[in-house]
Short mmCIF file of C-alpha atoms in Angstrom, two decimals:
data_model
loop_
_atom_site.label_atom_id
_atom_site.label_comp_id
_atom_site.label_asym_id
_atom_site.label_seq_id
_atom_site.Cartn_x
_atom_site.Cartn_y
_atom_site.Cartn_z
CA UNK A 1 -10.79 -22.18 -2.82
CA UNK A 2 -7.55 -23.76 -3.04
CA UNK A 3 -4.37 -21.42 -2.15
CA UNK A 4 -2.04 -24.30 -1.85
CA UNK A 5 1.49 -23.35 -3.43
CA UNK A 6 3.05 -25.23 -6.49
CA UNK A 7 5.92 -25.37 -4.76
CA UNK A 8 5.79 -26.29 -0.94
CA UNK A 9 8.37 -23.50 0.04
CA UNK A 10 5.95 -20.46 -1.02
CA UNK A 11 2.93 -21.54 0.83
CA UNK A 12 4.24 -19.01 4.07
CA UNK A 13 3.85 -16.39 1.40
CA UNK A 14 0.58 -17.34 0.24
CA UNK A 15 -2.71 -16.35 2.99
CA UNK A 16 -5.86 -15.64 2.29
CA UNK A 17 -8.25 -13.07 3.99
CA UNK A 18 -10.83 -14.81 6.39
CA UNK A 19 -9.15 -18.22 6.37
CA UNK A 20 -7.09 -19.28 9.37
CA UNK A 21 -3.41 -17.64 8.18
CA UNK A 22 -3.78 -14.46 9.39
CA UNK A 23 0.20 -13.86 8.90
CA UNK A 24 2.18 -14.15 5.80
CA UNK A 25 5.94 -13.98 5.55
CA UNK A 26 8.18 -11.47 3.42
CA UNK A 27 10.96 -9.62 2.93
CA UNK A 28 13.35 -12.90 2.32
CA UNK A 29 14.77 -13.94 -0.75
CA UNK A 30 13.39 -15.72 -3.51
CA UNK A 31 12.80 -19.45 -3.60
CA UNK A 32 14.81 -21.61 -5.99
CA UNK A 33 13.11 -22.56 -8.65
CA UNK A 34 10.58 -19.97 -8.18
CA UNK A 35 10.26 -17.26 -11.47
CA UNK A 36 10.19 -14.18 -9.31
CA UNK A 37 9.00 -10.91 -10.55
CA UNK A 38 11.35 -9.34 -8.61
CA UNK A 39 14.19 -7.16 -10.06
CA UNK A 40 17.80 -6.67 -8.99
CA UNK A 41 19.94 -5.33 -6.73
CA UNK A 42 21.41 -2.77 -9.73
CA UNK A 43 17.73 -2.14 -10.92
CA UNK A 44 16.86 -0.63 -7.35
CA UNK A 45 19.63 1.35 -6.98
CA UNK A 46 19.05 2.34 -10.39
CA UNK A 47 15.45 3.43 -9.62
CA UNK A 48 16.15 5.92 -6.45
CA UNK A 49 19.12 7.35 -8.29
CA UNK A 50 18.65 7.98 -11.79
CA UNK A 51 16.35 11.22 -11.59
CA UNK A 52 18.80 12.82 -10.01
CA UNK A 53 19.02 15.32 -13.03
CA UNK A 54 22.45 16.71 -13.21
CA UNK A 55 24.05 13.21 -11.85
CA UNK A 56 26.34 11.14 -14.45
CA UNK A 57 25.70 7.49 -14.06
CA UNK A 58 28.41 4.58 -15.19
CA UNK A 59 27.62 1.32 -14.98
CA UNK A 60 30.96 -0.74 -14.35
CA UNK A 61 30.16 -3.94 -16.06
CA UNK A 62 28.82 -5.69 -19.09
CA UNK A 63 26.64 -3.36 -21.87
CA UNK A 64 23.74 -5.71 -20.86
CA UNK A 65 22.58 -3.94 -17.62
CA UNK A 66 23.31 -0.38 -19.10
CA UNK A 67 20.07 -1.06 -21.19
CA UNK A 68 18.40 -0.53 -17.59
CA UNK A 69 18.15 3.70 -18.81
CA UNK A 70 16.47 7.01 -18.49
CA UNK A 71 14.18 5.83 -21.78
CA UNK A 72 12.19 3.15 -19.68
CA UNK A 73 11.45 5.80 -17.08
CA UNK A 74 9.01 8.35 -17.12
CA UNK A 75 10.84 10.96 -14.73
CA UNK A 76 11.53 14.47 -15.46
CA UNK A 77 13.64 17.52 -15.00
CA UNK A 78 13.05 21.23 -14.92
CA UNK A 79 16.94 21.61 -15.33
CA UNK A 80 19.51 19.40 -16.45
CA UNK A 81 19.15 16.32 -18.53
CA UNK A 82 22.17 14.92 -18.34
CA UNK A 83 20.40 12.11 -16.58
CA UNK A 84 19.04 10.54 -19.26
CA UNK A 85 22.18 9.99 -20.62
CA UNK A 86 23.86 6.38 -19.49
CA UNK A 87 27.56 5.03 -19.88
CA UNK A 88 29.04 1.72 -19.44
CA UNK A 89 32.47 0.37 -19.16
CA UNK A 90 31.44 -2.79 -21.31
CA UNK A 91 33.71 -5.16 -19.78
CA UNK A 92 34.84 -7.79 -22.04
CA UNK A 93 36.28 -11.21 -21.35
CA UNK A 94 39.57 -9.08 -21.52
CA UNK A 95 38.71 -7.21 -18.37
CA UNK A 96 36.81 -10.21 -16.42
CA UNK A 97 40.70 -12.53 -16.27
CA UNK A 98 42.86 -9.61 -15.84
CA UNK A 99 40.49 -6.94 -13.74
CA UNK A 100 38.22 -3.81 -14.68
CA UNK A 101 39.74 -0.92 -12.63
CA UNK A 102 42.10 0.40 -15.58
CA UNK A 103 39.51 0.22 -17.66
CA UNK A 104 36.86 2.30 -15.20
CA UNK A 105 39.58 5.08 -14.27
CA UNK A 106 39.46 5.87 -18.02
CA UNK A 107 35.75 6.01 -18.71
CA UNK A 108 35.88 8.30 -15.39
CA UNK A 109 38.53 10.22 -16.69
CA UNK A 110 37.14 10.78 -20.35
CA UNK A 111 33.29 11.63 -18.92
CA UNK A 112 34.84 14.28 -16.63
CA UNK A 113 36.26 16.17 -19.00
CA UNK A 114 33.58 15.75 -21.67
CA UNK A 115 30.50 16.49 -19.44
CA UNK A 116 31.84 18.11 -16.31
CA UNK A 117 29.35 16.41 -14.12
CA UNK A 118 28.70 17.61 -10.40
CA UNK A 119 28.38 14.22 -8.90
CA UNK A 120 29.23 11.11 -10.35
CA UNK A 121 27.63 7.83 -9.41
CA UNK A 122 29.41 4.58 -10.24
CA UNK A 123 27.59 0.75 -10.05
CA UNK A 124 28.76 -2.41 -9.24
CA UNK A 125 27.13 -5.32 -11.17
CA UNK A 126 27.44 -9.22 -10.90
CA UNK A 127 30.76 -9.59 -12.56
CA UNK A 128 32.14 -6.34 -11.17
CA UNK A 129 31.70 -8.58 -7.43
CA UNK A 130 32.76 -11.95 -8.82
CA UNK A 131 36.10 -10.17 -9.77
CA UNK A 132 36.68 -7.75 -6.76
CA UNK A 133 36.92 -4.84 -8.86
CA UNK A 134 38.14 -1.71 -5.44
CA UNK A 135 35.09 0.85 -6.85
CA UNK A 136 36.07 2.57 -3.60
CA UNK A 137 39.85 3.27 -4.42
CA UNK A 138 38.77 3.88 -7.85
CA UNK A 139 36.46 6.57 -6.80
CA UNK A 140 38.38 7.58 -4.13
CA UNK A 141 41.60 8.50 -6.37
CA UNK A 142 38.93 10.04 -9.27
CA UNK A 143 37.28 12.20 -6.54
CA UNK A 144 40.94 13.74 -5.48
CA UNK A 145 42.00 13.80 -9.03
CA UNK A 146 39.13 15.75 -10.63
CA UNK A 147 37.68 17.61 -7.51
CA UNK A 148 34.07 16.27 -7.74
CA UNK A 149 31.85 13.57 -5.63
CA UNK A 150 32.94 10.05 -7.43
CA UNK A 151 30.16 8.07 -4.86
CA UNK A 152 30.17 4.53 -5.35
CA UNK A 153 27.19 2.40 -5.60
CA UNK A 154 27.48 -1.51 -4.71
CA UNK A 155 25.09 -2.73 -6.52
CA UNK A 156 25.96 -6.26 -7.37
CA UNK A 157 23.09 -8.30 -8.84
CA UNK A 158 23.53 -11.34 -6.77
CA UNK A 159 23.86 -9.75 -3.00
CA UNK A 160 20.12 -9.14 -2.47
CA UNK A 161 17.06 -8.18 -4.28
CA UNK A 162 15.80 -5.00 -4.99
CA UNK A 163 15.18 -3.88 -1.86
CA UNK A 164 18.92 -4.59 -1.38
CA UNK A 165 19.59 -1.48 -3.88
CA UNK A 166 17.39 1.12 -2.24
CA UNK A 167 19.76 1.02 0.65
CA UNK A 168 23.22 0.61 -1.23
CA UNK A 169 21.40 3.87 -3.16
CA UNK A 170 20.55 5.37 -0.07
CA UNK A 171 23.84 5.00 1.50
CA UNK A 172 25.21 6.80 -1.60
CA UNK A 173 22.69 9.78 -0.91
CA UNK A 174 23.85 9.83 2.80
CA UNK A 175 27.17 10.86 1.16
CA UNK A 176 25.53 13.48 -0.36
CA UNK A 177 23.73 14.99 2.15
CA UNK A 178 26.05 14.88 5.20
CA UNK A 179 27.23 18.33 5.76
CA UNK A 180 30.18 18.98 6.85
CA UNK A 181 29.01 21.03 9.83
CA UNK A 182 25.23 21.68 10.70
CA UNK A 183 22.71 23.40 8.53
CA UNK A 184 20.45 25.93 9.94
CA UNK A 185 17.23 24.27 10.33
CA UNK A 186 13.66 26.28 7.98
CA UNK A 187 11.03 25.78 10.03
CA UNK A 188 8.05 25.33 7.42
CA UNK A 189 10.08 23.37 5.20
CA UNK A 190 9.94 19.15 4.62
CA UNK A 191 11.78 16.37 1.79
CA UNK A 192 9.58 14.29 -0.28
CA UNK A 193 11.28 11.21 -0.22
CA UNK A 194 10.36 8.40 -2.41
CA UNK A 195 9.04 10.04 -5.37
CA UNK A 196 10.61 10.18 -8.93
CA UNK A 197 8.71 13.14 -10.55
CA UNK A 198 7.13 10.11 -12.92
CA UNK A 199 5.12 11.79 -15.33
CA UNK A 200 5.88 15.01 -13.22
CA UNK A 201 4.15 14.10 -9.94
CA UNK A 202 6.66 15.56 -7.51
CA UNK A 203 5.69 19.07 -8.92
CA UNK A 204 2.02 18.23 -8.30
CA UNK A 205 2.74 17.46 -4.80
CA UNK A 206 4.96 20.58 -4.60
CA UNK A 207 2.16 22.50 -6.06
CA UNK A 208 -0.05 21.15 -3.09
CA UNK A 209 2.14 22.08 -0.30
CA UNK A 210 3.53 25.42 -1.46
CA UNK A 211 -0.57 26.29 -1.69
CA UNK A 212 -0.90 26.17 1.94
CA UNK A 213 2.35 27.38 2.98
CA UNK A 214 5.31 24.78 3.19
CA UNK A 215 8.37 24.91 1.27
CA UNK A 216 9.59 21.78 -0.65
CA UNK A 217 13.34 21.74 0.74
CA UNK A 218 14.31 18.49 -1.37
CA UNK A 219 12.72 15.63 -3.61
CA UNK A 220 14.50 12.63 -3.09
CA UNK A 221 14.94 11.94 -5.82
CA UNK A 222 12.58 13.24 -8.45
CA UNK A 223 13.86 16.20 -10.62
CA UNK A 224 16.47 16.65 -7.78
CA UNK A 225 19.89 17.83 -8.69
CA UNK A 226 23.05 17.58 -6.48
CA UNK A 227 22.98 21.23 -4.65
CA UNK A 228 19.65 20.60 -3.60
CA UNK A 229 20.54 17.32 -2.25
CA UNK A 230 22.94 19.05 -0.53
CA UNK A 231 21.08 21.41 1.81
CA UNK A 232 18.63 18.04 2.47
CA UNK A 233 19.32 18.23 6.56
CA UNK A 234 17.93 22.03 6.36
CA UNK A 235 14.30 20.58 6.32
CA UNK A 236 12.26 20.42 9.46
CA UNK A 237 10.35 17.13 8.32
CA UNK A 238 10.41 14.34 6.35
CA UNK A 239 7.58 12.67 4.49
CA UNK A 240 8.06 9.12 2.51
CA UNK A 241 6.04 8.10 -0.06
CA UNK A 242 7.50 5.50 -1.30
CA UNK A 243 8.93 3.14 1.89
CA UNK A 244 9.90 0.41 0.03
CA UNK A 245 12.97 2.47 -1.35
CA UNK A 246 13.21 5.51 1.27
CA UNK A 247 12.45 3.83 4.93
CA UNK A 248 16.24 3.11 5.60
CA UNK A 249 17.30 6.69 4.36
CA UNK A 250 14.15 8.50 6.41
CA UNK A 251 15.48 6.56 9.67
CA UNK A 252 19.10 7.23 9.31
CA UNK A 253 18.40 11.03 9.04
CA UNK A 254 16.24 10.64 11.94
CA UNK A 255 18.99 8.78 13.53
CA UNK A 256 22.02 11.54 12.18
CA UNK A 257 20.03 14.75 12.09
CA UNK A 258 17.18 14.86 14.11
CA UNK A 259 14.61 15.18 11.19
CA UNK A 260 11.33 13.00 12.09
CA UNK A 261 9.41 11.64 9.61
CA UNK A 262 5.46 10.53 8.40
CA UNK A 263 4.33 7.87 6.10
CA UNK A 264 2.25 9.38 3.81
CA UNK A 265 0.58 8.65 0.16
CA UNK A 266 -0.81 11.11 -2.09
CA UNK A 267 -2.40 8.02 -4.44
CA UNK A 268 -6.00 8.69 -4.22
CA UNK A 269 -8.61 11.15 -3.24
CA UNK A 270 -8.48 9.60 0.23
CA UNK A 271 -5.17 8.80 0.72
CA UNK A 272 -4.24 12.31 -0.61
CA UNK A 273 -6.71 14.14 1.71
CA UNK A 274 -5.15 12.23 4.58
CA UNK A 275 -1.65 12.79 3.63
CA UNK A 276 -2.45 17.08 3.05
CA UNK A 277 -4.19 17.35 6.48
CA UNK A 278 -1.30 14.91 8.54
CA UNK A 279 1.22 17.35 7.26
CA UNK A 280 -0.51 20.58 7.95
CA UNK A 281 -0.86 19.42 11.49
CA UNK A 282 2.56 18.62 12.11
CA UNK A 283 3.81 21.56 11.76
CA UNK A 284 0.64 23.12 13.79
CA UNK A 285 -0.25 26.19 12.21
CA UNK A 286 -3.39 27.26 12.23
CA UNK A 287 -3.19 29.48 8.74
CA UNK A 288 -1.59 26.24 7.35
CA UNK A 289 -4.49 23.79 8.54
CA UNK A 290 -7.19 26.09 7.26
CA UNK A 291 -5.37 26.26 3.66
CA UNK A 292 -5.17 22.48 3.41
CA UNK A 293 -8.97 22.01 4.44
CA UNK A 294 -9.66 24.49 1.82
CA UNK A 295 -7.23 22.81 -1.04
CA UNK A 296 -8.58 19.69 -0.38
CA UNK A 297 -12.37 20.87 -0.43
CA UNK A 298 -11.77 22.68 -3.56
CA UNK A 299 -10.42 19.54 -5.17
CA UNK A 300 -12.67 16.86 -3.75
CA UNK A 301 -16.11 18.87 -5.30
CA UNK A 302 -13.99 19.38 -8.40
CA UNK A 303 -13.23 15.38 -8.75
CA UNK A 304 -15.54 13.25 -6.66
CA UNK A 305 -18.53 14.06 -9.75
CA UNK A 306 -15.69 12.62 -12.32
CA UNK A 307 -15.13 9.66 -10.23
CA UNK A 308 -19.01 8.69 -9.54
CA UNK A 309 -19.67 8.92 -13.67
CA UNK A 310 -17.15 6.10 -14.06
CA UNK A 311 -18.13 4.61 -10.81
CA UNK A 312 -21.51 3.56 -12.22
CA UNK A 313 -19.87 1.57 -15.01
CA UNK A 314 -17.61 -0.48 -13.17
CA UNK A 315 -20.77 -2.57 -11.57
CA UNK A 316 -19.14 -6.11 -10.49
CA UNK A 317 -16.24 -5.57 -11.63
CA UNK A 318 -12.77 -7.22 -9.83
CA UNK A 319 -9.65 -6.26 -10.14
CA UNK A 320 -5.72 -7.83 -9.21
CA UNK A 321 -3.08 -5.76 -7.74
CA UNK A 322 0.57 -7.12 -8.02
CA UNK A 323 3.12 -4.22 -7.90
CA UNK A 324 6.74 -3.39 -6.43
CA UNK A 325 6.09 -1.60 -2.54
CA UNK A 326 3.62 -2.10 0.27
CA UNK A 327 2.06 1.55 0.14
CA UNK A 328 0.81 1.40 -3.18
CA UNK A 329 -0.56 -1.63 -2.70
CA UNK A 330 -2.50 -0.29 0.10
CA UNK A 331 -3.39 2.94 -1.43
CA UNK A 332 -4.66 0.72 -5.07
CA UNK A 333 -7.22 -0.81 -2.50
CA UNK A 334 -9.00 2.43 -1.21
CA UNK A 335 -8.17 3.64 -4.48
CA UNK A 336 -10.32 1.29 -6.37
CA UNK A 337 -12.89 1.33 -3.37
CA UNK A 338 -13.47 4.94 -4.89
CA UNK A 339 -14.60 3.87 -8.54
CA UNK A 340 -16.35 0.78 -7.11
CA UNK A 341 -13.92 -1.91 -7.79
CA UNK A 342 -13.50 -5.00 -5.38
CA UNK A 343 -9.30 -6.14 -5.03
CA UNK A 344 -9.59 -9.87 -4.86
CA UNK A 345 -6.07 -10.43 -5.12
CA UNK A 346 -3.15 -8.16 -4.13
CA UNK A 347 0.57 -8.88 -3.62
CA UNK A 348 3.23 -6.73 -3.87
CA UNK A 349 7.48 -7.52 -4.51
CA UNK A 350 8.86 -5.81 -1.81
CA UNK A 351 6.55 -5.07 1.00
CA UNK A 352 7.29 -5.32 4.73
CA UNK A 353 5.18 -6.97 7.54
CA UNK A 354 3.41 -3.79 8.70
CA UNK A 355 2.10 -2.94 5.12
CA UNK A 356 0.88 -6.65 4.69
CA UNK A 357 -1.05 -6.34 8.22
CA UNK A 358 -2.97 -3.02 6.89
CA UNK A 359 -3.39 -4.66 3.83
CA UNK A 360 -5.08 -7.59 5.54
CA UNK A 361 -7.27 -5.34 7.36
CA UNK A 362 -8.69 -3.61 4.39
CA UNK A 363 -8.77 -6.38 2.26
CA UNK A 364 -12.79 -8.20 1.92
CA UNK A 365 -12.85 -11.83 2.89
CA UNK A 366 -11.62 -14.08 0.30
CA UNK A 367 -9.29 -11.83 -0.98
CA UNK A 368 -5.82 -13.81 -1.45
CA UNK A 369 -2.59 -12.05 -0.46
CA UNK A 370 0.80 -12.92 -1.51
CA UNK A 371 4.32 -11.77 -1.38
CA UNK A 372 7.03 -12.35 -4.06
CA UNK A 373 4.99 -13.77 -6.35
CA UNK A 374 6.11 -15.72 -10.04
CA UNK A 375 3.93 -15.90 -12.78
CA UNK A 376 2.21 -19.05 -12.30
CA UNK A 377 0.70 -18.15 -9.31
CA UNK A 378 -0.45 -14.53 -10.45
CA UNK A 379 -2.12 -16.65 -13.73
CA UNK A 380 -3.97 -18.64 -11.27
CA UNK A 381 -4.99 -16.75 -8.51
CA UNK A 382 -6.20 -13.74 -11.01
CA UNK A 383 -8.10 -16.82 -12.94
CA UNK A 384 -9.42 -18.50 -9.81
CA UNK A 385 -10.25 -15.23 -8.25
CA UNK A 386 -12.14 -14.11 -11.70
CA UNK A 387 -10.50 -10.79 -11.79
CA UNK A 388 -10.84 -8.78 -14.81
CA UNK A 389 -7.92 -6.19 -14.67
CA UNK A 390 -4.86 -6.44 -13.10
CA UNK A 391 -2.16 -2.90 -11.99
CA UNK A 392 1.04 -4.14 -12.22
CA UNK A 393 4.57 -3.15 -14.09
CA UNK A 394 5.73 -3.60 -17.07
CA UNK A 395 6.64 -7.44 -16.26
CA UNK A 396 2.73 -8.25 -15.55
CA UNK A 397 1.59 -6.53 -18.49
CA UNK A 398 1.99 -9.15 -21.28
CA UNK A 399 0.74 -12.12 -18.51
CA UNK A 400 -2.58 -10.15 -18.57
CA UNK A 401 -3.02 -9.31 -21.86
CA UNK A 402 -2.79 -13.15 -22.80
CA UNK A 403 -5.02 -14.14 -20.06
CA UNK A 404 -7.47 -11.70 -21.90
CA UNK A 405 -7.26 -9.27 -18.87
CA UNK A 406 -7.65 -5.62 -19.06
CA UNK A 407 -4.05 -3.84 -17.51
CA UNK A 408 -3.24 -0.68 -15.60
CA UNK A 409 0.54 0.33 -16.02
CA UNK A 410 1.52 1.59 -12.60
CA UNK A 411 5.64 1.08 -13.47
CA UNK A 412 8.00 4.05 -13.48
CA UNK A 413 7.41 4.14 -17.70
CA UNK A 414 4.08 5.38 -17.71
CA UNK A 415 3.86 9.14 -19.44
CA UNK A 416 0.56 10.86 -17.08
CA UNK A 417 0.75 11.12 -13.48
CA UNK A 418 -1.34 9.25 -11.08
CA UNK A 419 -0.70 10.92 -7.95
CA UNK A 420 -2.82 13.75 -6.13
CA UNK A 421 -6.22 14.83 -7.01
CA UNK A 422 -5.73 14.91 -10.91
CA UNK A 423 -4.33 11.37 -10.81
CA UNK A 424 -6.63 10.37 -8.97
CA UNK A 425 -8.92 11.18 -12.20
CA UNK A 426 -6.34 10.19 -14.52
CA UNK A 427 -6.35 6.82 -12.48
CA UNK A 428 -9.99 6.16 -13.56
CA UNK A 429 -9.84 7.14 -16.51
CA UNK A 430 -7.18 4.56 -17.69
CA UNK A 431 -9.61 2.03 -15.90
CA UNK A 432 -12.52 2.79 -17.75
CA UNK A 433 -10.73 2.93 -21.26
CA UNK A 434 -8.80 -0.38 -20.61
CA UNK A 435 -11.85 -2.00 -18.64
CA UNK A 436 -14.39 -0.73 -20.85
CA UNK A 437 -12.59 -1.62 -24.35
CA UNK A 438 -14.36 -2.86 -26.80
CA UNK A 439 -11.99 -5.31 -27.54
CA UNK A 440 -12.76 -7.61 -24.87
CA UNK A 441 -15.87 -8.66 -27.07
CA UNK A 442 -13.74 -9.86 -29.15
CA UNK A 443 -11.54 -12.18 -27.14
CA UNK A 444 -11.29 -16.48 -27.06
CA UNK A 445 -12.46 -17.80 -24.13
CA UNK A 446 -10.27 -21.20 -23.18
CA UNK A 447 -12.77 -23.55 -24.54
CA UNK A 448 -12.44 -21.62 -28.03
CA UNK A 449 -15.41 -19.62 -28.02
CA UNK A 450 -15.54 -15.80 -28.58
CA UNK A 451 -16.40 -13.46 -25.62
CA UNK A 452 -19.92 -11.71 -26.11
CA UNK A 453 -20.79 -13.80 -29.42
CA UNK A 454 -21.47 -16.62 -31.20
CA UNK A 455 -19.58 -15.76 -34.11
CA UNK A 456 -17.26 -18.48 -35.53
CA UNK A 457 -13.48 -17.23 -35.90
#
């Protein structure tokens, strides 16, 4: 099969399992002239700290990239919702010749006194760094004046990608969390890092843990709120879901605090298994190891049934995996191992060269691997490759749906959880009703011709 790239540049990017590139470079920018389904800098720092649920959020620019707001994410709060609500300074052509940073100290000043916020993030976007807009004097003066955390967020567009604006948010968290002199250390306590309470997941997790006797010191960032966040360097571990956006964080507290960390997933029966049982022997208690065997016993009989019904429907079926972070990638593999779905091709936006190796290991020959990929090449890899679903965000979904492809929203929109043991469920269930539509007998074919009948149109 040909993997040869449209344009020369992205072949490096571009392997294929059991052919002779074994290796397959990431993690650098884009290629010009290349559509990439990556987001931006402002769009990842947007991601790690918008469920922070008690946080204001202004966006210092033009009203375009405040549309990027609580509404296309499905994360959730127990407390405060004054993070769904999103402000911009709306800079105008005005602002752009003569400078923004009158014009920010008075949105600041008028959302203090209307809302009263405990912390107050601020964002840099493209025009905000063309102009050289001083968000740290700004927020430096706001912060003195009002009495609050002003934390600024460089996040101009055109610096990076959107691995660029995990760190610049997770250099805004460090601000947060630093004490100002040590924090007694719990001893049966961890952060969740890199989960965003989508759909309420975090509190499924939670829900796990407490079970067999840890406390949950701190979600970063997932129905967090800013005194929580505060007592972060009280935890005894750190686990990190999501690496993409939380590896940079996780090592600087290792580096500042002392607080080690795991890898872990909880997407999948087996990945979530794995995940309960590393963490229960980390902290080496015997009461706690003996509760997780039973949790996860309980919940395997409960689910594996569920999973084999759908399993023996999915016969031959192949599916495409093209989403933001290495470790869901990875997980979406054993994950669709479960229901008895092959991956024939997976890529991912953002992932790093130790989450492409593992990928390559679990991969079946013939699977093609990619990083950063545009649309042209997900069209013809998922074509050449015949799959016949494709997990992806909320870019990918209308590319599938006109290649006549069945689609699995895995974005930060979607409204049911997919992590832990009930996700795990959920997850096959929104395979089977997408995979198993009816609809798909009714599609064109490219030469014209109906799927599954020789009726005329």
């Amino acid at each position: 099969m040909d993997t040869a790239a449209a344009i020369n540049e992205r072949d490096p990017f571009i392997s294929t399992k059991g052919k002779q590139k074994t290796s397959l470079k990431c993690d650098a920018d884009s290629i010009a002239g290349c559509v990439s389904q990556r987001a931006c800098v402002y769009c990842g720092a947007r991601v790690v700290l918008n469920p922070i649920t008690d946080a204001l959020h202004l966006v210092h620019g033009p009203i375009g990239c405040a549309s990027y707001t609580w509404d296309i994410r499905g994360s959730l709060s127990s407390g405060s919702d004054l993070y769904r609500n999103s402000f911009s300074t709306d800079l105008k052509e005005h602002d752009v010749i003569f400078g923004g940073e009158p014009k920010l100290q008075r949105a600041i000043d008028e959302l203090v006194e209307k809302y009263q916020p405990k912390v107050f993030f601020i964002y840099s976007t493209c025009i905000v760094g063309v102009i050289g807009d001083d968000l740290e004097a700004v927020c430096r003066q706001s912060a003195a004046k009002h009495g609050i955390e002003v934390i600024p967020v460089q996040s101009s567009g055109f610096i990076g990608n959107k691995a660029a604006g995990y760190r610049a948010a997770c250099d805004a968290l460090l601000r947060i969390i630093t004490p100002q002199k040590p924090l007694p250390r719990k001893k049966l306590s961890l952060n969740y890092l890199g989960d965003f309470n989508l759909a309420g997941e975090a509190w499924i997790i939670r829900g796990y843990l407490e079970e067999i006797g840890i406390e949950v010191n701190a979600v970063f960032t997932g129905d967090s709120n800013y005194e929580t966040l505060k007592k972060a360097t009280m935890a005894s571990l750190n686990v990190m879901q999501c690496a993409g956006s939380m590896t940079y964080l996780a090592n600087k507290m290792q580096e500042k605090f002392d607080i080690p960390y795991l890898r872990i997933s909880f997407l999948g029966m087996e990945d979530t298994a794995d995940s309960l049982r590393r963490i229960a022997h980390f902290f080496g208690d015997a009461a706690i190891i003996e509760r997780a065997e039973q949790l996860i016993a309980r919940e395997q009989q409960a689910v594996q049934p569920v999973l084999d019904t759908y399993k023996g429907q999915f016969n031959g079926k192949k599916a495409a995996v093209y989403v933001g972070g290495g470790f869901k990638a990875i997980s979406l593999i054993k994950q669709f191992r479960e229901i008895g779905i092959d991956v024939v091709m997976v890529g991912t936006q953002t992932g790093q060269q130790d989450e492409y190796d593992t990928i390559h290991e679990l991969a079946d020959d013939g699977t093609v691997i990619l990083d950063d990929a545009n649309p042209s090449e997900l069209e013809r890899f998922m074509t050449q490759q015949g799959a016949n679903l494709l997990v992806g965000g909320v870019k990918e979904r209308p590319l599938a749906y006109k290649l006549g492809i069945a689609f699995v929203d895995h974005n930060h929109d979607r409204k049911h959880p997919l992590s832990g043991f009930v996700g795990a469920v959920n997850f096959a269930k929104e395979v089977h009703s997408t995979l198993c539509s009816p609809v798909w007998e009714y599609m064109y074919d490219f030469g014209g011709d109906l799927h599954g009948s020789d009726s005329q149109a």
